[in-house]
Tab-separated table of C-alpha atoms and ligand atoms in Angstrom:
chain	number	residue	atom	x	y	z
A	4	MET	CA	-65.325	-3.508	83.807
A	5	ALA	CA	-66.854	-6.897	83.306
A	6	ASN	CA	-68.128	-5.927	79.873
A	7	LEU	CA	-64.706	-5.337	78.374
A	8	LYS	CA	-62.865	-8.172	76.693
A	9	VAL	CA	-59.251	-7.510	75.730
A	10	THR	CA	-57.547	-9.857	73.269
A	11	LEU	CA	-53.815	-9.691	72.604
A	12	VAL	CA	-52.875	-10.158	68.982
A	13	PRO	CA	-49.133	-10.594	68.367
A	14	GLN	CA	-47.804	-8.987	65.175
A	15	LEU	CA	-44.372	-8.537	63.574
A	16	SER	CA	-41.591	-9.870	65.788
A	17	ASP	CA	-42.719	-8.565	69.173
A	18	ASN	CA	-45.609	-6.085	68.783
A	19	TYR	CA	-48.963	-6.461	70.489
A	20	VAL	CA	-52.191	-5.263	68.939
A	21	PHE	CA	-55.133	-5.114	71.346
A	22	LEU	CA	-58.625	-5.971	70.289
A	23	LEU	CA	-61.230	-4.482	72.617
A	24	GLU	CA	-64.767	-5.819	72.614
A	25	CYS	CA	-67.679	-4.562	74.628
A	26	GLN	CA	-69.552	-7.748	75.342
A	27	GLN	CA	-72.794	-5.919	75.963
A	28	THR	CA	-73.034	-3.765	72.833
A	29	GLY	CA	-70.682	-5.643	70.519
A	30	GLU	CA	-68.670	-2.492	69.886
A	31	VAL	CA	-65.096	-3.200	68.858
A	32	ALA	CA	-61.952	-1.089	68.944
A	33	VAL	CA	-58.344	-1.736	68.006
A	34	VAL	CA	-55.308	-0.336	69.817
A	35	ASP	CA	-52.250	0.155	67.527
A	36	CYS	CA	-52.043	-2.110	64.504
A	37	PRO	CA	-48.916	-2.246	62.327
A	38	ASP	CA	-50.188	-4.812	59.820
A	39	ALA	CA	-53.803	-4.614	58.607
A	40	GLU	CA	-54.009	-7.864	56.651
A	41	PRO	CA	-53.899	-10.407	59.512
A	42	MET	CA	-56.095	-8.101	61.601
A	43	ILE	CA	-58.735	-7.889	58.870
A	44	ALA	CA	-58.671	-11.679	58.616
A	45	LEU	CA	-59.023	-12.071	62.371
A	46	LEU	CA	-61.906	-9.582	62.594
A	47	ASP	CA	-63.576	-11.368	59.707
A	48	GLU	CA	-63.174	-14.743	61.349
A	49	LYS	CA	-64.635	-13.418	64.603
A	50	GLN	CA	-67.308	-11.521	62.632
A	51	LEU	CA	-66.391	-8.268	64.334
A	52	THR	CA	-66.624	-4.774	62.885
A	53	PRO	CA	-64.345	-2.247	64.563
A	54	SER	CA	-65.572	1.319	64.961
A	55	LYS	CA	-62.394	2.851	66.380
A	56	ILE	CA	-58.632	2.711	66.333
A	57	PHE	CA	-56.791	4.104	69.331
A	58	ASN	CA	-53.209	5.011	68.450
A	59	THR	CA	-50.696	5.484	71.248
A	60	HIS	CA	-48.045	7.164	69.065
A	61	HIS	CA	-47.022	7.751	65.470
A	62	HIS	CA	-44.401	5.027	64.900
A	63	TRP	CA	-45.117	2.813	61.900
A	64	ASP	CA	-45.205	-0.358	64.008
A	65	HIS	CA	-48.283	1.136	65.717
A	66	VAL	CA	-50.093	2.994	62.919
A	67	GLY	CA	-48.987	1.044	59.822
A	68	GLY	CA	-52.340	-0.745	59.563
A	69	ASN	CA	-54.547	2.352	59.809
A	70	GLU	CA	-55.131	3.053	56.134
A	71	ASP	CA	-55.939	-0.501	55.069
A	72	LEU	CA	-58.174	-1.042	58.095
A	73	ILE	CA	-60.047	2.140	57.174
A	74	SER	CA	-60.523	1.029	53.561
A	75	GLU	CA	-61.870	-2.286	54.798
A	76	HIS	CA	-64.070	-0.804	57.522
A	77	GLU	CA	-65.558	2.441	56.272
A	78	GLY	CA	-66.132	5.111	58.890
A	79	LEU	CA	-63.504	3.763	61.259
A	80	ALA	CA	-62.542	6.588	63.616
A	81	VAL	CA	-58.861	7.066	64.474
A	82	TYR	CA	-57.861	8.614	67.791
A	83	ALA	CA	-54.449	10.057	68.672
A	84	HIS	CA	-52.905	13.003	70.496
A	85	SER	CA	-53.599	16.439	69.025
A	86	SER	CA	-49.871	17.174	68.596
A	87	ASP	CA	-49.603	14.114	66.334
A	88	ALA	CA	-52.443	15.201	64.017
A	89	SER	CA	-50.131	15.492	60.994
A	90	ARG	CA	-48.414	12.137	61.447
A	91	ILE	CA	-51.212	9.687	62.198
A	92	PRO	CA	-52.641	8.191	58.980
A	93	GLY	CA	-56.417	8.591	58.827
A	94	LEU	CA	-56.705	10.562	62.071
A	95	THR	CA	-60.290	11.645	62.753
A	96	THR	CA	-60.267	12.539	66.441
A	97	SER	CA	-57.538	14.487	68.255
A	98	VAL	CA	-57.406	13.994	71.997
A	99	ASP	CA	-55.584	15.800	74.777
A	100	HIS	CA	-54.489	15.024	78.317
A	101	GLY	CA	-57.443	14.604	80.620
A	102	ALA	CA	-59.972	14.006	77.853
A	103	SER	CA	-62.559	11.358	78.447
A	104	PHE	CA	-65.122	9.935	76.095
A	105	GLU	CA	-67.698	7.203	76.004
A	106	VAL	CA	-67.399	4.163	73.812
A	107	ALA	CA	-70.168	1.611	74.050
A	108	GLY	CA	-71.144	2.923	77.455
A	109	MET	CA	-67.569	2.627	78.759
A	110	THR	CA	-65.506	5.642	79.690
A	111	PHE	CA	-62.099	6.046	78.086
A	112	GLY	CA	-59.570	8.450	79.525
A	113	VAL	CA	-56.491	9.989	77.931
A	114	LEU	CA	-53.120	10.619	79.535
A	115	HIS	CA	-50.504	12.552	77.559
A	116	ILE	CA	-47.286	10.700	78.333
A	117	PRO	CA	-44.459	12.197	76.249
A	118	GLY	CA	-40.941	10.751	76.419
A	119	HIS	CA	-40.639	8.033	73.766
A	120	THR	CA	-42.332	10.483	71.383
A	121	THR	CA	-43.745	13.927	72.116
A	122	GLY	CA	-47.283	12.928	71.149
A	123	ALA	CA	-47.451	9.651	73.068
A	124	VAL	CA	-50.698	8.953	74.917
A	125	ALA	CA	-52.062	6.255	77.153
A	126	TYR	CA	-55.707	5.242	77.098
A	127	THR	CA	-57.389	4.177	80.307
A	128	ILE	CA	-60.533	2.103	80.378
A	129	ALA	CA	-61.988	0.295	83.350
A	130	ASP	CA	-58.998	-1.179	85.217
A	131	CYS	CA	-56.755	-1.193	82.123
A	132	VAL	CA	-54.231	1.213	80.636
A	133	PHE	CA	-52.726	0.967	77.159
A	134	THR	CA	-49.281	2.503	77.275
A	135	GLY	CA	-47.811	1.940	73.799
A	136	ASP	CA	-44.011	2.252	73.897
A	137	THR	CA	-43.823	4.572	76.914
A	138	LEU	CA	-44.186	2.119	79.800
A	139	PHE	CA	-43.143	-1.489	79.200
A	140	ALA	CA	-43.100	-4.343	81.673
A	141	ALA	CA	-39.871	-3.699	83.606
A	142	GLY	CA	-38.801	-0.984	81.186
A	143	CYS	CA	-39.675	2.098	79.156
A	144	GLY	CA	-39.312	3.219	75.556
A	145	ARG	CA	-36.228	4.905	74.195
A	146	LEU	CA	-36.223	8.687	74.414
A	147	PHE	CA	-36.525	9.388	70.688
A	148	GLU	CA	-38.249	12.759	70.982
A	149	GLY	CA	-38.803	13.575	74.630
A	150	THR	CA	-36.537	14.475	77.529
A	151	PRO	CA	-35.769	12.448	80.657
A	152	GLU	CA	-37.879	14.981	82.598
A	153	MET	CA	-40.865	14.282	80.353
A	154	MET	CA	-40.452	10.524	80.671
A	155	TYR	CA	-40.030	10.835	84.419
A	156	GLU	CA	-43.289	12.752	84.737
A	157	SER	CA	-45.150	10.460	82.327
A	158	LEU	CA	-44.186	7.328	84.248
A	159	ASN	CA	-43.892	8.508	87.823
A	160	VAL	CA	-46.512	11.233	88.037
A	161	LYS	CA	-49.181	10.578	85.412
A	162	LEU	CA	-49.232	6.782	85.076
A	163	ALA	CA	-48.233	6.251	88.700
A	164	ALA	CA	-51.386	8.087	89.821
A	165	LEU	CA	-53.601	5.285	88.503
A	166	PRO	CA	-54.679	2.601	90.992
A	167	PRO	CA	-51.837	0.112	91.675
A	168	SER	CA	-54.040	-2.765	90.515
A	169	THR	CA	-54.322	-1.214	87.018
A	170	ARG	CA	-53.535	-3.718	84.288
A	171	VAL	CA	-50.819	-2.394	81.979
A	172	TYR	CA	-51.033	-3.360	78.304
A	173	CYS	CA	-47.835	-2.280	76.571
A	174	GLY	CA	-46.935	-2.378	72.893
A	175	HIS	CA	-44.081	-4.904	72.823
A	176	GLU	CA	-42.969	-8.198	74.348
A	177	TYR	CA	-39.702	-6.940	75.819
A	178	THR	CA	-40.166	-8.194	79.375
A	179	ALA	CA	-37.453	-10.871	79.562
A	180	SER	CA	-34.648	-8.613	78.300
A	181	ASN	CA	-35.906	-5.690	80.391
A	182	LEU	CA	-35.723	-7.860	83.499
A	183	GLU	CA	-32.230	-8.992	82.616
A	184	PHE	CA	-31.139	-5.352	82.489
A	185	ALA	CA	-33.064	-4.386	85.647
A	186	LEU	CA	-31.246	-7.133	87.548
A	187	THR	CA	-27.879	-5.603	86.655
A	188	LEU	CA	-28.999	-2.549	88.671
A	189	GLU	CA	-30.748	-4.373	91.502
A	190	PRO	CA	-29.401	-7.932	91.699
A	191	ASP	CA	-30.843	-8.381	95.194
A	192	ASN	CA	-34.377	-7.156	94.462
A	193	GLN	CA	-36.482	-10.196	95.382
A	194	ALA	CA	-39.522	-8.946	93.437
A	195	LEU	CA	-37.324	-8.775	90.325
A	196	LEU	CA	-35.926	-12.259	90.873
A	197	ASP	CA	-39.435	-13.640	91.396
A	198	LYS	CA	-40.729	-11.875	88.306
A	199	GLN	CA	-37.847	-13.165	86.203
A	200	ARG	CA	-38.611	-16.722	87.259
A	201	ALA	CA	-42.315	-16.276	86.463
A	202	VAL	CA	-41.582	-14.643	83.101
A	203	GLN	CA	-39.171	-17.408	82.088
A	204	ALA	CA	-41.915	-19.963	82.746
A	205	ILE	CA	-44.480	-17.978	80.759
A	206	ARG	CA	-42.114	-17.478	77.808
A	207	ALA	CA	-41.140	-21.152	77.836
A	208	GLN	CA	-44.784	-21.815	77.002
A	209	GLY	CA	-44.702	-19.161	74.297
A	210	LYS	CA	-47.266	-17.050	76.136
A	211	PRO	CA	-47.363	-13.243	76.518
A	212	THR	CA	-46.103	-11.576	79.702
A	213	VAL	CA	-48.499	-8.682	79.050
A	214	PRO	CA	-50.484	-7.351	80.841
A	215	THR	CA	-48.477	-6.495	83.894
A	216	THR	CA	-49.830	-4.320	86.724
A	217	LEU	CA	-48.678	-0.968	88.038
A	218	GLU	CA	-48.046	-2.596	91.394
A	219	GLU	CA	-45.597	-5.033	89.779
A	220	GLU	CA	-43.946	-2.153	87.936
A	221	PHE	CA	-43.458	-0.154	91.139
A	222	ALA	CA	-41.620	-3.193	92.534
A	223	THR	CA	-39.563	-4.137	89.479
A	224	ASN	CA	-39.317	-1.377	86.865
A	225	PRO	CA	-36.071	0.617	87.282
A	226	PHE	CA	-37.640	3.616	85.492
A	227	MET	CA	-40.274	3.730	88.237
A	228	ARG	CA	-37.673	3.163	90.961
A	229	CYS	CA	-35.418	6.182	90.404
A	230	ASP	CA	-35.713	7.093	94.089
A	231	GLN	CA	-34.488	3.694	95.288
A	232	PRO	CA	-31.000	3.682	96.873
A	233	ALA	CA	-29.906	0.586	94.906
A	234	VAL	CA	-30.902	2.136	91.564
A	235	ILE	CA	-29.244	5.452	92.423
A	236	GLN	CA	-26.113	3.618	93.567
A	237	ALA	CA	-25.958	1.637	90.322
A	238	VAL	CA	-25.704	4.815	88.211
A	239	ARG	CA	-23.977	7.020	90.846
A	240	SER	CA	-20.793	7.399	88.798
A	241	LYS	CA	-22.820	8.856	85.897
A	242	LEU	CA	-24.452	11.551	88.016
A	243	ASP	CA	-22.961	14.849	88.992
A	244	GLY	CA	-24.353	16.375	92.136
A	245	GLU	CA	-27.702	15.569	93.666
A	246	PRO	CA	-29.370	12.433	92.310
A	247	ARG	CA	-32.434	14.186	90.887
A	248	PRO	CA	-34.953	11.503	89.883
A	249	ALA	CA	-35.029	12.634	86.223
A	250	ALA	CA	-31.213	12.530	86.101
A	251	VAL	CA	-31.279	9.022	87.559
A	252	LEU	CA	-33.824	8.037	84.907
A	253	ALA	CA	-31.599	9.542	82.179
A	254	ALA	CA	-28.592	7.567	83.448
A	255	VAL	CA	-30.587	4.342	83.673
A	256	ARG	CA	-31.966	4.927	80.151
A	257	ALA	CA	-28.434	5.525	78.806
A	258	ALA	CA	-27.243	2.318	80.460
A	259	LYS	CA	-30.162	0.400	78.945
A	260	ASP	CA	-29.472	1.869	75.489
A	261	ALA	CA	-25.941	0.456	75.745
A	262	PHE	CA	-27.021	-2.872	77.279
B	330	ZN	ZN1	-43.292	0.185	68.944
B	331	FE	FE1	-42.465	3.309	69.236
């Protein structure tokens, strides 16, 4: 949607906060903010008043700024998944899978994507999706609360159903190390080699590698390539019996955890 402006705001060592502005109505929303102080200063400098916070999950490096942002901007609404109601500071609006709502004339959608945490959600708007710590560029979040089956469905059924051109805004700058790991599984994947070269150039300039697109993830992300012979072969020794996609994902996740 031409009216939506997304600004990446780096925080902490590798988090991304997203500032969403509707250029027609001036409405402003924030996706996941760990540290309120620099965000308040930035909003002040840009003379923006946020009306909403969209939280992707309950981890402190995503919700840590909620309370101070609310005290600064009275009436700020906080959105998160209904199952996370008790662990999102300042929550005002519980959302569930399939929900959609209007903000400044733009339609937001909600996908429940458990795996990293049980209450993880993605928000879709226009041609963008905000995936928190569930889908990263060339990777996925650790399975802290969910099962491999949940993560498989979140990535490969729910997120994968969005148009391939969808721009993926994830919560951390982990792309370079994710690619390094992915290449241990698929050293001959040309899309991976090309992406690594591009990412090295971007990082050399100190720029973000986010957003990526779903299309790029289908070609490079091992957690979205669990049906690929090379990926299956790479973890074959860890699988007993049929290489069920969720079992492949579990084996790839375990290998990444130890990487
Ligand atoms: Zn995080
Ligand atoms: Fe997290």
